[in-house]
Coordinates of C-alpha atoms in Angstrom, one line a residue:
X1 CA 23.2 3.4 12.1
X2 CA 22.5 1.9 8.6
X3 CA 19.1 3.1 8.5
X4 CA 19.5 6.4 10.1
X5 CA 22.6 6.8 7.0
X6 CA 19.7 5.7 4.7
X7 CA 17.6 8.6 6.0
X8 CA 20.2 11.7 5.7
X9 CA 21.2 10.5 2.5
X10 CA 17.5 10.4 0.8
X11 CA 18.2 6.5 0.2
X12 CA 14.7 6.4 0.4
X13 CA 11.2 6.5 -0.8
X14 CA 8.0 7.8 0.2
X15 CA 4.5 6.9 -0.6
X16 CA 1.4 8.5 0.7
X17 CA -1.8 7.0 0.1
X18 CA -5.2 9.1 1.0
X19 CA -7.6 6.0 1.2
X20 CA -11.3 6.2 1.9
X21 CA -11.3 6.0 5.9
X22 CA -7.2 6.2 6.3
X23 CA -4.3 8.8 5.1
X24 CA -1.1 6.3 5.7
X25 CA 2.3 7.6 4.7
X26 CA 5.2 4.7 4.9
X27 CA 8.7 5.4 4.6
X28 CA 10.8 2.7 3.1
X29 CA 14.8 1.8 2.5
X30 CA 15.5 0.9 -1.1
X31 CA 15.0 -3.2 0.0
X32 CA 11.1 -2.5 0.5
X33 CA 12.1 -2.1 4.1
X34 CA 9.0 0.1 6.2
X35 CA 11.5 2.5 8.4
X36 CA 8.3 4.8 9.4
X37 CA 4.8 5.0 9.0
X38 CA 2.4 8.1 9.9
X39 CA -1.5 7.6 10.4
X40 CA -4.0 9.5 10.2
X41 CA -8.1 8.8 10.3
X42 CA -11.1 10.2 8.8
X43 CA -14.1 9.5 6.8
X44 CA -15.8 11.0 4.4
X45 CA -19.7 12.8 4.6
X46 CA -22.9 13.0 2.7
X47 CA -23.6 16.1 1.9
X48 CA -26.1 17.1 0.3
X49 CA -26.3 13.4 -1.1
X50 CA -22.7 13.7 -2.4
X51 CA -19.9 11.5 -0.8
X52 CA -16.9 14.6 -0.2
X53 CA -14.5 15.6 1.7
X54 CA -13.8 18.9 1.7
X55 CA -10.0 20.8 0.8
X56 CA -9.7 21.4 4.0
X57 CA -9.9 18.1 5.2
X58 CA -7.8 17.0 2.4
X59 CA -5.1 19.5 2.9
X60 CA -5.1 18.9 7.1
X61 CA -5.7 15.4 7.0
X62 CA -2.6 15.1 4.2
X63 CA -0.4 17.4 6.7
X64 CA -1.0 15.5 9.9
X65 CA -0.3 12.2 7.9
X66 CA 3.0 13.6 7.5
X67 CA 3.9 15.4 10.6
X68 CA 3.3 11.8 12.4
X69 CA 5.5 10.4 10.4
X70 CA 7.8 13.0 10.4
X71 CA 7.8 13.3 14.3
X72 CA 8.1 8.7 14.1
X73 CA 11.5 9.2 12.3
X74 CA 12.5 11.6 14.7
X75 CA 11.8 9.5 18.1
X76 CA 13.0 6.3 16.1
X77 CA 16.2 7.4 14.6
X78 CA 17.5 10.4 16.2
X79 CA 17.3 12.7 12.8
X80 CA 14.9 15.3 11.0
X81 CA 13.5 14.2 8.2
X82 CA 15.1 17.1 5.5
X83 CA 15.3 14.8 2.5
X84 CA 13.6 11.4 0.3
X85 CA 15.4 9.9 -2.3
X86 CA 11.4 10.4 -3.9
X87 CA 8.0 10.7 -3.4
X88 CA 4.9 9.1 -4.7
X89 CA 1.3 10.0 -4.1
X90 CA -1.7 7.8 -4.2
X91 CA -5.6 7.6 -3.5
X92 CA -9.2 6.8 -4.0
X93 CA -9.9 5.8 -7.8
X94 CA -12.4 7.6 -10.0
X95 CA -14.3 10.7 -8.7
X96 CA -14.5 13.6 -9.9
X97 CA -12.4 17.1 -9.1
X98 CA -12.7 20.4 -11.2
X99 CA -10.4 23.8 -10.7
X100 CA -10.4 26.6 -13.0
X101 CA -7.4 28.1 -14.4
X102 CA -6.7 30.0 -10.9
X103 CA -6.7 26.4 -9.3
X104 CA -10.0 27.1 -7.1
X105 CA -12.0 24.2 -6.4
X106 CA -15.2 25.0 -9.1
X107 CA -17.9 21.9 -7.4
X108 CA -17.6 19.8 -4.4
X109 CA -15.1 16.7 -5.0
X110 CA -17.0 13.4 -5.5
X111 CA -15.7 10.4 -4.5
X112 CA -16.1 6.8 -6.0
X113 CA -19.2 6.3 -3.4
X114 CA -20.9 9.3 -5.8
X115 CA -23.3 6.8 -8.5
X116 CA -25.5 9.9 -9.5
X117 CA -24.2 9.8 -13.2
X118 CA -26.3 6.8 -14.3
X119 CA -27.5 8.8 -17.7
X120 CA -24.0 10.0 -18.4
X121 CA -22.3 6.0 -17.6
X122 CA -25.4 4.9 -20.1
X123 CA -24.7 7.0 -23.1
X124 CA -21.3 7.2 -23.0
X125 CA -21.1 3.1 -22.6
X126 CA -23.0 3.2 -25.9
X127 CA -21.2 5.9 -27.6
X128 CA -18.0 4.0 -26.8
X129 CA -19.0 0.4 -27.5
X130 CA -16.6 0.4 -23.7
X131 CA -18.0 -0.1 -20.2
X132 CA -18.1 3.2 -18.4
X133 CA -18.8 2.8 -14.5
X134 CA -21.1 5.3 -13.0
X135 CA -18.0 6.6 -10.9
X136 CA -15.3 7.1 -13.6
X137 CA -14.2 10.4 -14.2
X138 CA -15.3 11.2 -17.4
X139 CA -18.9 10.0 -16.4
X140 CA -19.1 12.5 -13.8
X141 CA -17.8 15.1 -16.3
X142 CA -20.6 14.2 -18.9
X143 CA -23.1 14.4 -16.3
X144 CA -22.6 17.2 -14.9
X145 CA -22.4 18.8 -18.6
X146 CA -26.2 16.9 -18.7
X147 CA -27.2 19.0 -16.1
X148 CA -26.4 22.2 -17.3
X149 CA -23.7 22.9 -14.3
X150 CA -22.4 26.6 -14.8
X151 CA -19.1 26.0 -13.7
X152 CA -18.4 23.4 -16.8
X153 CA -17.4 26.2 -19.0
X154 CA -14.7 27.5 -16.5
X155 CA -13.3 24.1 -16.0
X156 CA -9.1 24.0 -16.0
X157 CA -8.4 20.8 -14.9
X158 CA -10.6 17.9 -14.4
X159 CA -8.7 15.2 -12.2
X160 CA -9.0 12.0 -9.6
X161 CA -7.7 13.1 -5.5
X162 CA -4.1 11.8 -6.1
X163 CA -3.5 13.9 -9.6
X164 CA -4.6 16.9 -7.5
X165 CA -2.5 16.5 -4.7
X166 CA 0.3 15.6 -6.9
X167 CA -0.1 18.5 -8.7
X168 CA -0.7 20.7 -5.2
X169 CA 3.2 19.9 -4.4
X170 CA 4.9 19.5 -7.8
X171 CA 2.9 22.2 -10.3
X172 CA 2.8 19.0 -12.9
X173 CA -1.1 17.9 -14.4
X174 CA -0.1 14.5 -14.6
X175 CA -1.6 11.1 -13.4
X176 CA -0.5 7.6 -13.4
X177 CA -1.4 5.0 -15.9
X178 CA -3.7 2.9 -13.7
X179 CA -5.4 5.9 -12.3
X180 CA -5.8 7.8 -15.4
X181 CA -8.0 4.7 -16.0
X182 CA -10.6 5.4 -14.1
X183 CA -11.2 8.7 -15.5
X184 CA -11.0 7.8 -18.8
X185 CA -10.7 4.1 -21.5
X186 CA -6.8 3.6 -21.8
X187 CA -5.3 2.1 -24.8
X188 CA -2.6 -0.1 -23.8
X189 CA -0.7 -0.2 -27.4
X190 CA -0.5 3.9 -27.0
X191 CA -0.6 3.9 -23.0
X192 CA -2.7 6.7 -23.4
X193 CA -6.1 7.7 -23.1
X194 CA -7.9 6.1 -26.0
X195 CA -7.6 8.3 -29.2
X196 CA -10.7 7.2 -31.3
X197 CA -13.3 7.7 -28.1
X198 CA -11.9 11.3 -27.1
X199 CA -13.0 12.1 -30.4
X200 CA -16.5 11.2 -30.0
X201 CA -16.4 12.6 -26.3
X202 CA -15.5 16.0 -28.0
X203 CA -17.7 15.6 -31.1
X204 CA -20.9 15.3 -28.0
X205 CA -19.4 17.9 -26.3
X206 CA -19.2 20.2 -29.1
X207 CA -22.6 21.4 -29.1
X208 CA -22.3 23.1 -26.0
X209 CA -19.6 25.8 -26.8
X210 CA -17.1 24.9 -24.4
X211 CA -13.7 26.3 -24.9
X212 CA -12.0 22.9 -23.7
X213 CA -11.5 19.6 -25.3
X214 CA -10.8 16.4 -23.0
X215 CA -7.5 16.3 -23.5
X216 CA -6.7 20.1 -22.8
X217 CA -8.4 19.7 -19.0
X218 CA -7.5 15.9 -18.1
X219 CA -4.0 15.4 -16.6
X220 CA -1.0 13.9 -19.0
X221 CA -1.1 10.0 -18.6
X222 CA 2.5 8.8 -17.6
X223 CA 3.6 5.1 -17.0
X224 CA 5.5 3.7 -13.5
X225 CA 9.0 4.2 -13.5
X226 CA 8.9 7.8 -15.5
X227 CA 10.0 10.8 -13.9
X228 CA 6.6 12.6 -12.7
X229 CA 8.4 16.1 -11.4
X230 CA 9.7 17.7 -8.2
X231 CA 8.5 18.7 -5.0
X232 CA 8.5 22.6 -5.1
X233 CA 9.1 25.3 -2.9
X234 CA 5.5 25.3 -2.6
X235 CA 4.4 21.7 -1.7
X236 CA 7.1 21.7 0.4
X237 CA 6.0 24.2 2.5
X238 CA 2.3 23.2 2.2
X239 CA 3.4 19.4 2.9
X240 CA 5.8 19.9 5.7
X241 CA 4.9 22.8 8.3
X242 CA 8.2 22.8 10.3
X243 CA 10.1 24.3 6.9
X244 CA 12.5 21.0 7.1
X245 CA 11.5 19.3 4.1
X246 CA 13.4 20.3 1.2
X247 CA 12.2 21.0 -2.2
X248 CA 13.9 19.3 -5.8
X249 CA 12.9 15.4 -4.6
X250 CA 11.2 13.9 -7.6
X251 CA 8.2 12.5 -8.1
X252 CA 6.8 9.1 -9.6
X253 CA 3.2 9.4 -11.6
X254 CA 0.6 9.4 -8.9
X255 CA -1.6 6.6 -8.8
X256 CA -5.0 5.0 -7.6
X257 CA -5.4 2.7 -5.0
X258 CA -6.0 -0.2 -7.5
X259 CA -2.4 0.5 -8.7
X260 CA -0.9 0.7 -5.5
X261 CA -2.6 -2.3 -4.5
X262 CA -1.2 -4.3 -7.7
X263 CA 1.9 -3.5 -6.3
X264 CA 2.0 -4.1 -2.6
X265 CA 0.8 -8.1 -4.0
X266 CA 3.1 -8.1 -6.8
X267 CA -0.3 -8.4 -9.4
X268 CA 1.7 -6.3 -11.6
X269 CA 2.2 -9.7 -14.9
X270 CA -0.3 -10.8 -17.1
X271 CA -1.6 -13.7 -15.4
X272 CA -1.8 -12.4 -11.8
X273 CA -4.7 -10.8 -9.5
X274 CA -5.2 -9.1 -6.4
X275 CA -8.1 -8.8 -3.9
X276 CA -8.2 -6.0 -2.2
X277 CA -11.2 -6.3 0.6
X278 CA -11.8 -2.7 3.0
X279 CA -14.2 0.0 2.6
X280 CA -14.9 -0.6 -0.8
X281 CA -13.9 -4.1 -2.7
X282 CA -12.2 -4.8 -5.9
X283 CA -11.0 -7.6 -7.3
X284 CA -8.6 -7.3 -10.0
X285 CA -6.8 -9.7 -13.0
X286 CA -3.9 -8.5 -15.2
X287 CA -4.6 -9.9 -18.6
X288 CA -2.3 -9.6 -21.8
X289 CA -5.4 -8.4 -24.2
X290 CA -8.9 -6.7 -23.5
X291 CA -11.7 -9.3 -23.3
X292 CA -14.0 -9.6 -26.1
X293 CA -17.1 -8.3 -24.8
X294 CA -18.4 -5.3 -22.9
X295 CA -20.1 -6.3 -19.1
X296 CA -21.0 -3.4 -16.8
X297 CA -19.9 -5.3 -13.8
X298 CA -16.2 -5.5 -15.2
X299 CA -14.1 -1.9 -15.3
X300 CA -11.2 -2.5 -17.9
X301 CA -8.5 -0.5 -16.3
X302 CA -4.6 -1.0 -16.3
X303 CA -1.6 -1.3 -14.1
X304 CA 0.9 1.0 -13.3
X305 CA 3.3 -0.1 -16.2
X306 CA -0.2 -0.7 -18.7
X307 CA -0.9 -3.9 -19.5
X308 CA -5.0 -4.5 -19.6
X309 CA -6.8 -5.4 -16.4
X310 CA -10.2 -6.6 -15.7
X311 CA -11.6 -5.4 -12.6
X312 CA -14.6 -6.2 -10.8
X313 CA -15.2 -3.3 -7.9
X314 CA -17.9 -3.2 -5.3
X315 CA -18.7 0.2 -4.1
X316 CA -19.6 -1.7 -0.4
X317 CA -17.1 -3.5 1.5
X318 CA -16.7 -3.6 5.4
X319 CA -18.3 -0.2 6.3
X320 CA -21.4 -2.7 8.0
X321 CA -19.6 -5.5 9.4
X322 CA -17.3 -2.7 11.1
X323 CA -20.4 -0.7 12.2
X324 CA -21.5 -4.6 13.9
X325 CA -18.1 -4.5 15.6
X326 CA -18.5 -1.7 17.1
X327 CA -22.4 -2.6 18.7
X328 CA -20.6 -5.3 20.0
X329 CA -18.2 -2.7 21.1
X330 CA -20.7 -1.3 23.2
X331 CA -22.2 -4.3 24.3
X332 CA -19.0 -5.4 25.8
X333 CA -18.5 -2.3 27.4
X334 CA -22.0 -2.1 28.6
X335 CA -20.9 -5.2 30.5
X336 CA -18.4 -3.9 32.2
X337 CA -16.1 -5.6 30.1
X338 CA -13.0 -3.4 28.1
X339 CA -12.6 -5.2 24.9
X340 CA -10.2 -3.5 22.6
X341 CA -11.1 -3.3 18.3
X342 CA -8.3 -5.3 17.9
X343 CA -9.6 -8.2 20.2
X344 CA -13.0 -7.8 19.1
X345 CA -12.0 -7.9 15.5
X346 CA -10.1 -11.4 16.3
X347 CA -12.2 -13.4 18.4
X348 CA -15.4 -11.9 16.5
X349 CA -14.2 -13.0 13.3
X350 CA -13.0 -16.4 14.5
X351 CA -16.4 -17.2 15.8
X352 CA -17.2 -17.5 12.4
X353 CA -15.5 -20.6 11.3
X354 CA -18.0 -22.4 13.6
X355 CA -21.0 -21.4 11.2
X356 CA -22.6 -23.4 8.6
X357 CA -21.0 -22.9 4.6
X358 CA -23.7 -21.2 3.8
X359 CA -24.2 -19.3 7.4
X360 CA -27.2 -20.9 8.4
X361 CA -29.7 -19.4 5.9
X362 CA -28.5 -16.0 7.2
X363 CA -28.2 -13.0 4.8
X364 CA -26.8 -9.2 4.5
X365 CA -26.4 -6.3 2.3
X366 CA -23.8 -4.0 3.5
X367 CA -25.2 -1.3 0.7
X368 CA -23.8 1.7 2.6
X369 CA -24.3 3.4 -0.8
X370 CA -25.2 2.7 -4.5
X371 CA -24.0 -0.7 -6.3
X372 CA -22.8 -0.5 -9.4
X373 CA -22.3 -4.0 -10.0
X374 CA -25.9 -5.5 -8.8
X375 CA -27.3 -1.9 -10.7
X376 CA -28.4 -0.3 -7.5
X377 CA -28.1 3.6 -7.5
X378 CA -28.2 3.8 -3.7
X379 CA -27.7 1.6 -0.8
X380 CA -29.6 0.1 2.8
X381 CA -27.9 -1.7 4.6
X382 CA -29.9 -4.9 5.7
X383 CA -30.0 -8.4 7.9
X384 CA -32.4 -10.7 6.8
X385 CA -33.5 -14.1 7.9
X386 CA -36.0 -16.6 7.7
X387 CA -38.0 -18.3 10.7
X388 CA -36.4 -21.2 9.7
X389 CA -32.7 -20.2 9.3
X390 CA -30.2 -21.2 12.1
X391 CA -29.8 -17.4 13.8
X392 CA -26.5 -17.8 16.1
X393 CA -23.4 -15.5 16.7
X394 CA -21.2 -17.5 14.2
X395 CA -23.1 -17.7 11.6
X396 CA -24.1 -13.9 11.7
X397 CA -20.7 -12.8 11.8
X398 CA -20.1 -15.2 8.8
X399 CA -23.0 -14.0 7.1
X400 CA -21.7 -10.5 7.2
X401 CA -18.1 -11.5 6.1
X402 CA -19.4 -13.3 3.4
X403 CA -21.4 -10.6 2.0
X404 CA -18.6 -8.3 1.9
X405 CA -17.1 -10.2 -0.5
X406 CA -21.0 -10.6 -2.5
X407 CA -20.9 -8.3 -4.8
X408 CA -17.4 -8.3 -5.7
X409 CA -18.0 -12.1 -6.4
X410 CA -20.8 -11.5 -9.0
X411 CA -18.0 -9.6 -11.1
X412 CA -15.4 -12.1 -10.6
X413 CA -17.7 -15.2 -11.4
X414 CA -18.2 -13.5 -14.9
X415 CA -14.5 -13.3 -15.7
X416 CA -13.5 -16.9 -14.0
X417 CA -16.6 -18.7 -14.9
X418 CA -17.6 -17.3 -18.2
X419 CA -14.8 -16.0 -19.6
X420 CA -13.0 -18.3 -18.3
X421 CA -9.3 -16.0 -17.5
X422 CA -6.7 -17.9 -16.3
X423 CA -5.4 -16.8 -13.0
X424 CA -2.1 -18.5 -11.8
X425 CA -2.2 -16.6 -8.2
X426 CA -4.7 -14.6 -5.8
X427 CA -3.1 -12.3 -3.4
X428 CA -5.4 -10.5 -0.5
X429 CA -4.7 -7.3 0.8
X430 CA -6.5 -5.0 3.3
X431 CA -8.3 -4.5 6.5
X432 CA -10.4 -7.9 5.6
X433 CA -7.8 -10.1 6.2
X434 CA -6.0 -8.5 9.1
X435 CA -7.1 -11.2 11.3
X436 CA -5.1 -14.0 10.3
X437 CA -6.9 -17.1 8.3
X438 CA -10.4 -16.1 8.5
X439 CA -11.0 -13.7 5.6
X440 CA -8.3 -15.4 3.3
X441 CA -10.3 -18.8 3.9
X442 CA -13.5 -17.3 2.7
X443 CA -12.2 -15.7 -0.4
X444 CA -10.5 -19.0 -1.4
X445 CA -14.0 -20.5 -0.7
X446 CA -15.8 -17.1 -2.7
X447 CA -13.2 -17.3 -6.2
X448 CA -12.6 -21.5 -5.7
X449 CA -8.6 -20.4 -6.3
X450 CA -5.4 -20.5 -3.7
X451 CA -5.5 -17.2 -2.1
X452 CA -1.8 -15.8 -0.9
X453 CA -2.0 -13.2 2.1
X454 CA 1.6 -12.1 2.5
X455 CA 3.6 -10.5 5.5
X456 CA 3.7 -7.3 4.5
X457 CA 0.0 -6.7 3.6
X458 CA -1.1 -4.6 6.4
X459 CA 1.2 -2.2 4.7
X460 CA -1.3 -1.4 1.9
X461 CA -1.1 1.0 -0.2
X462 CA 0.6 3.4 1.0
X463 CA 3.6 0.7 0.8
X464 CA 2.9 0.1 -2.8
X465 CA 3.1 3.8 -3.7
X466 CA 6.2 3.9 -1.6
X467 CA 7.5 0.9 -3.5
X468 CA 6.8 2.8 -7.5
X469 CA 8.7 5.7 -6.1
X470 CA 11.4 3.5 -5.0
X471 CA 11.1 1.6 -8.6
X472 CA 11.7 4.8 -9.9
X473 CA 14.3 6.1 -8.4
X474 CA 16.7 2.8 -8.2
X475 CA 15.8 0.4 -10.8
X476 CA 18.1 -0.9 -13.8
X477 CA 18.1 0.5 -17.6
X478 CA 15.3 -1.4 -19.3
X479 CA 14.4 -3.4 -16.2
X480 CA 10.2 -4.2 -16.1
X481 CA 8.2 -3.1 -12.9
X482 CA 7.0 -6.8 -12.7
X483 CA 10.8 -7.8 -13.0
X484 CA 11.3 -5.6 -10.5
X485 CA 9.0 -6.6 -7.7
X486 CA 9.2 -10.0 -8.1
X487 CA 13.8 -10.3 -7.9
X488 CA 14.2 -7.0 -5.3
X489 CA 11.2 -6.8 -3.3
X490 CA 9.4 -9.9 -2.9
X491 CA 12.0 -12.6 -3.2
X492 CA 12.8 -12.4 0.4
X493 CA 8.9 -11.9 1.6
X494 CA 7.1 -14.5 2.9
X495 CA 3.2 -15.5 2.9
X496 CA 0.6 -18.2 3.4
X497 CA -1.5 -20.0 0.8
X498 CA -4.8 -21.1 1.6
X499 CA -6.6 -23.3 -0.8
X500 CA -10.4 -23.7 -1.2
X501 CA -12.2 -26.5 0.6
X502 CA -15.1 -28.1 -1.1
X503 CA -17.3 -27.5 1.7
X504 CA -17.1 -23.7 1.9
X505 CA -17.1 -23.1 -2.2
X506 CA -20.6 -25.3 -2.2
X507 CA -21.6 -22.9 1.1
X508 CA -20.5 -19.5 -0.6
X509 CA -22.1 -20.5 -4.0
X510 CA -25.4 -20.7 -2.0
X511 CA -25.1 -18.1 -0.3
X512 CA -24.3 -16.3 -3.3
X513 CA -28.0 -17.5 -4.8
X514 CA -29.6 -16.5 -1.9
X515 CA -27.7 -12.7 -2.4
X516 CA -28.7 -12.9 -6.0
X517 CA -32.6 -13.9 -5.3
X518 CA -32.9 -11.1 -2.4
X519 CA -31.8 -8.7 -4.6
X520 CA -35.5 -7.4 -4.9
X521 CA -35.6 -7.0 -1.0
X522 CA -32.8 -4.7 -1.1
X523 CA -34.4 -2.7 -4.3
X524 CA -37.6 -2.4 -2.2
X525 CA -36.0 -1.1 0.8
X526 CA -34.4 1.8 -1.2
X527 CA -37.9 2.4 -2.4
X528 CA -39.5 2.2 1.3
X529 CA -37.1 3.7 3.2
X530 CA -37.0 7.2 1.7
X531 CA -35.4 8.9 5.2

């Protein structure tokens, strides 16, 4: 009855998150509490060797998200969900999306996966004397200004997937700190996009007569816990198809999935990072200043309240191990035998711990596209192995864990071993280390540092989002996001510590070697296999 009085009342937050293989909406009581979640798959195509997804899957994928949560609250509680205390929106970093000043979609949206801006990330890295990934915003911008694109000059808006949607159901062009820094450097004394280097982006621009600057087509940059609008008539309608939703619930600033992750491990304070291990991988540590020297590998980006963060993100996660899964999948089933993804997941990922540290001599790229941290413009994924190397099921499935974490590892070894950044707590998050144990003992083994998985992990995102709209709506005058988190949210969550054994950090570092060394195999097999 408590919860169900939570519900009518709009004592509670929603946060959507649009993630790269996953729409997830979670509703949650004012205590963190998850009272509903709605689910909906998909995945995104190459077309035309762009990474999309189109508006229409956006728009339906978004809906049906909704409607099976919507339909969850009804079969749970007994009551239609008419009203949310507020509403946060989240999803895939980076990218680019472009509307005119009629809000028509101008160019096809590219995701993070996109790394065809390698000229525009050069010159504007340069220009900036500031790392700029091949999939930030502003790269795809410049590039496709390099190529002469017609549909530059009508451009409106310029923005990342969750500033669009946010806009699409509150008419406000705004974006949340950590997001807006993917698109664009961040200062974090201004908490705005970085003054001096939008000059010199529109000083470069200038020769070619466009009738924008920057700042007149990117989306306002707003900080967690400010008021980010209100659900329209509009979105309303467009978000809820039954008419029950009601317009006026306010927004928080929408955010990226780096944010959002932050949040759902409490990596929010100087001093405290976050793994987050899926589709793509990113590892990220909040620092209190910017480090001293530029490194492609290493995105500065920020958190949802804006204090500096380092982060090192792998365009390739889990997309190959999962494809292995499901060969096994078929395998089992092949043998008469019904196997569900769960199961397989478990026991497959299990096996694993019976491998060698460095699994055997065994290695794998899971380059389903380009790598911007090993410099790779496009991706092949590979299995490799010597004569010699000790080819069994355990180590295999441990090589391929292993090298979902490879590349994210590289960045990370830079800030932990050569610029030595102090790092009082690891929390894991994600589809990686759903099975309990197994993928939080190979990061500890990966980052040689304690790695915390909590309880509510599996919630992702979506619960992070949920969890800044909640922050806005109900916290105290004055009171800090981090404060926030760690006395109302997570004081009463539990989780499990795993600390690094010697054994598996001296496997993973050779195993990292190994990753480095066939580097060149993985270059060649771009150039061979041209199909």
């Amino acid at each position: 009855m408590d919860i169900k009085k939570a519900i009518v009342d709009g004592r509670t937050a929603l946060g959507i998150e649009l993630g790269s293989t996953r729409i997830k909406g979670a509703l949650i009581n004012l205590k963190g509490e998850v009272l509903a979640v709605g689910i909906y798959d998909w995945e995104n195509s190459l077309i035309d060797n762009i990474w999309t997804y189109s508006l229409a899957e956006i728009h339906t994928g978004l809906q049906k998200c909704y409607s099976v949560l919507r339909e969850e609250v009804e079969d749970k509680y007994g009551v239609t969900l008419c009203n949310v205390g507020a509403i946060g929106i989240s999803a895939m970093m980076h990218g680019y999306m472009a509307l005119d000043r009629n809000g028509r979609q101008l160019a096809p949206f590219q995701t993070w996966r996109n790394t065809n801006t390698q000229k525009a990330a050069d010159e504007l890295t340069e220009l900036f004397g500031f790392n700029i990934p091949l999939r930030w915003s502003v790269a795809h911008l410049y590039q496709r200004i390099l190529d002469r694109k017609a549909h530059v000059g009508q451009l409106d808006y310029v923005c990342t997937l969750s500033a669009y949607i946010h806009w699409k159901l509150t008419g406000r062009k705004v974006i949340g700190i950590g997001d807006a820094a993917g698109m664009f450097p961040i200062d974090p004394h201004t908490c705005n996009y970085e003054a001096g280097m939008a000059s010199k982006f529109n000083a470069l621009t200038e020769p070619y007569g466009y009738s924008w600057k920057m700042e007149d087509i990117f989306p306002e940059v707003l900080v967690a816990g400010e008021n980010a609008g209100e659900l329209t008539e509009e979105g309303a309608a467009f978000l809820d198809e039954t008419g029950s939703l009601r317009a006026g619930i306010p927004f928080c600033p929408p955010e990226g999935d780096a944010g959002t992750g932050m949040t759902a491990t409490n990596s929010v304070a100087p001093g405290t990072g976050n793994v987050s291990a899926g589709t793509s991988t990113f590892a990220m540590i909040v620092l209190k200043e910017q480090l001293g020297r530029i490194y492609r590998e290493i995105d500065m980006v920020a958190t949802p309240s804006g204090f500096p963060c380092a982060m090192s993100h792998a365009n390739n996660g889990t997309s190959d191990l999962n494809a292995w899964i499901g060969i096994f999948k078929e395998f089992s089933e092949l043998m008469g035998m019904q196997a569900g993804a769960e199961e397989l997941f478990d026991k497959l990922y299990t096996s694993s711990l019976k491998g060698d540290p460095d699994c055997g001599g065994l290695l794998a790229y899971g380059y389903y596209s380009g790598e911007n941290i090993t410099m790779l413009n496009e991706g092949r994924p590979a299995f490799l192995r010597t004569p010699k190397s000790r080819f069994n099921l355990a180590n295999f499935m441990k090589a391929h864990l292993y090298t979902s974490l490879g590349a994210v590892k590289l960045g990370m070894d830079i800030l932990l071993d050569e610029e030595k950044v102090k790092v009082s707590r690891i929390t894991g998050h994600g589809g990686f280390f759903k099975t309990k144990g197994i993928g939080q003992r190979y990061l500890a083994a990966a980052v040689n540092v304690p790695v915390t998985v909590m309880d509510m992990a599996s919630e992702g995102g979506a619960w992070g989002i949920a969890l800044l709209a909640a922050y806005m709506l109900d916290r105290s005058p004055g009171e800090r996001l981090e404060d926030y988190l760690e006395t109302r949210i997570f004081k009463e969550l539990s989780g499990e510590t795993v600390a690094p054994r010697a054994e598996d950090v001296e496997g993973f570092r050779i195993f990292t070697e190994r990753y480095k060394a066939g580097l060149s195999i993985e270059k060649s097999a771009i150039e061979a296999m041209d199909w």
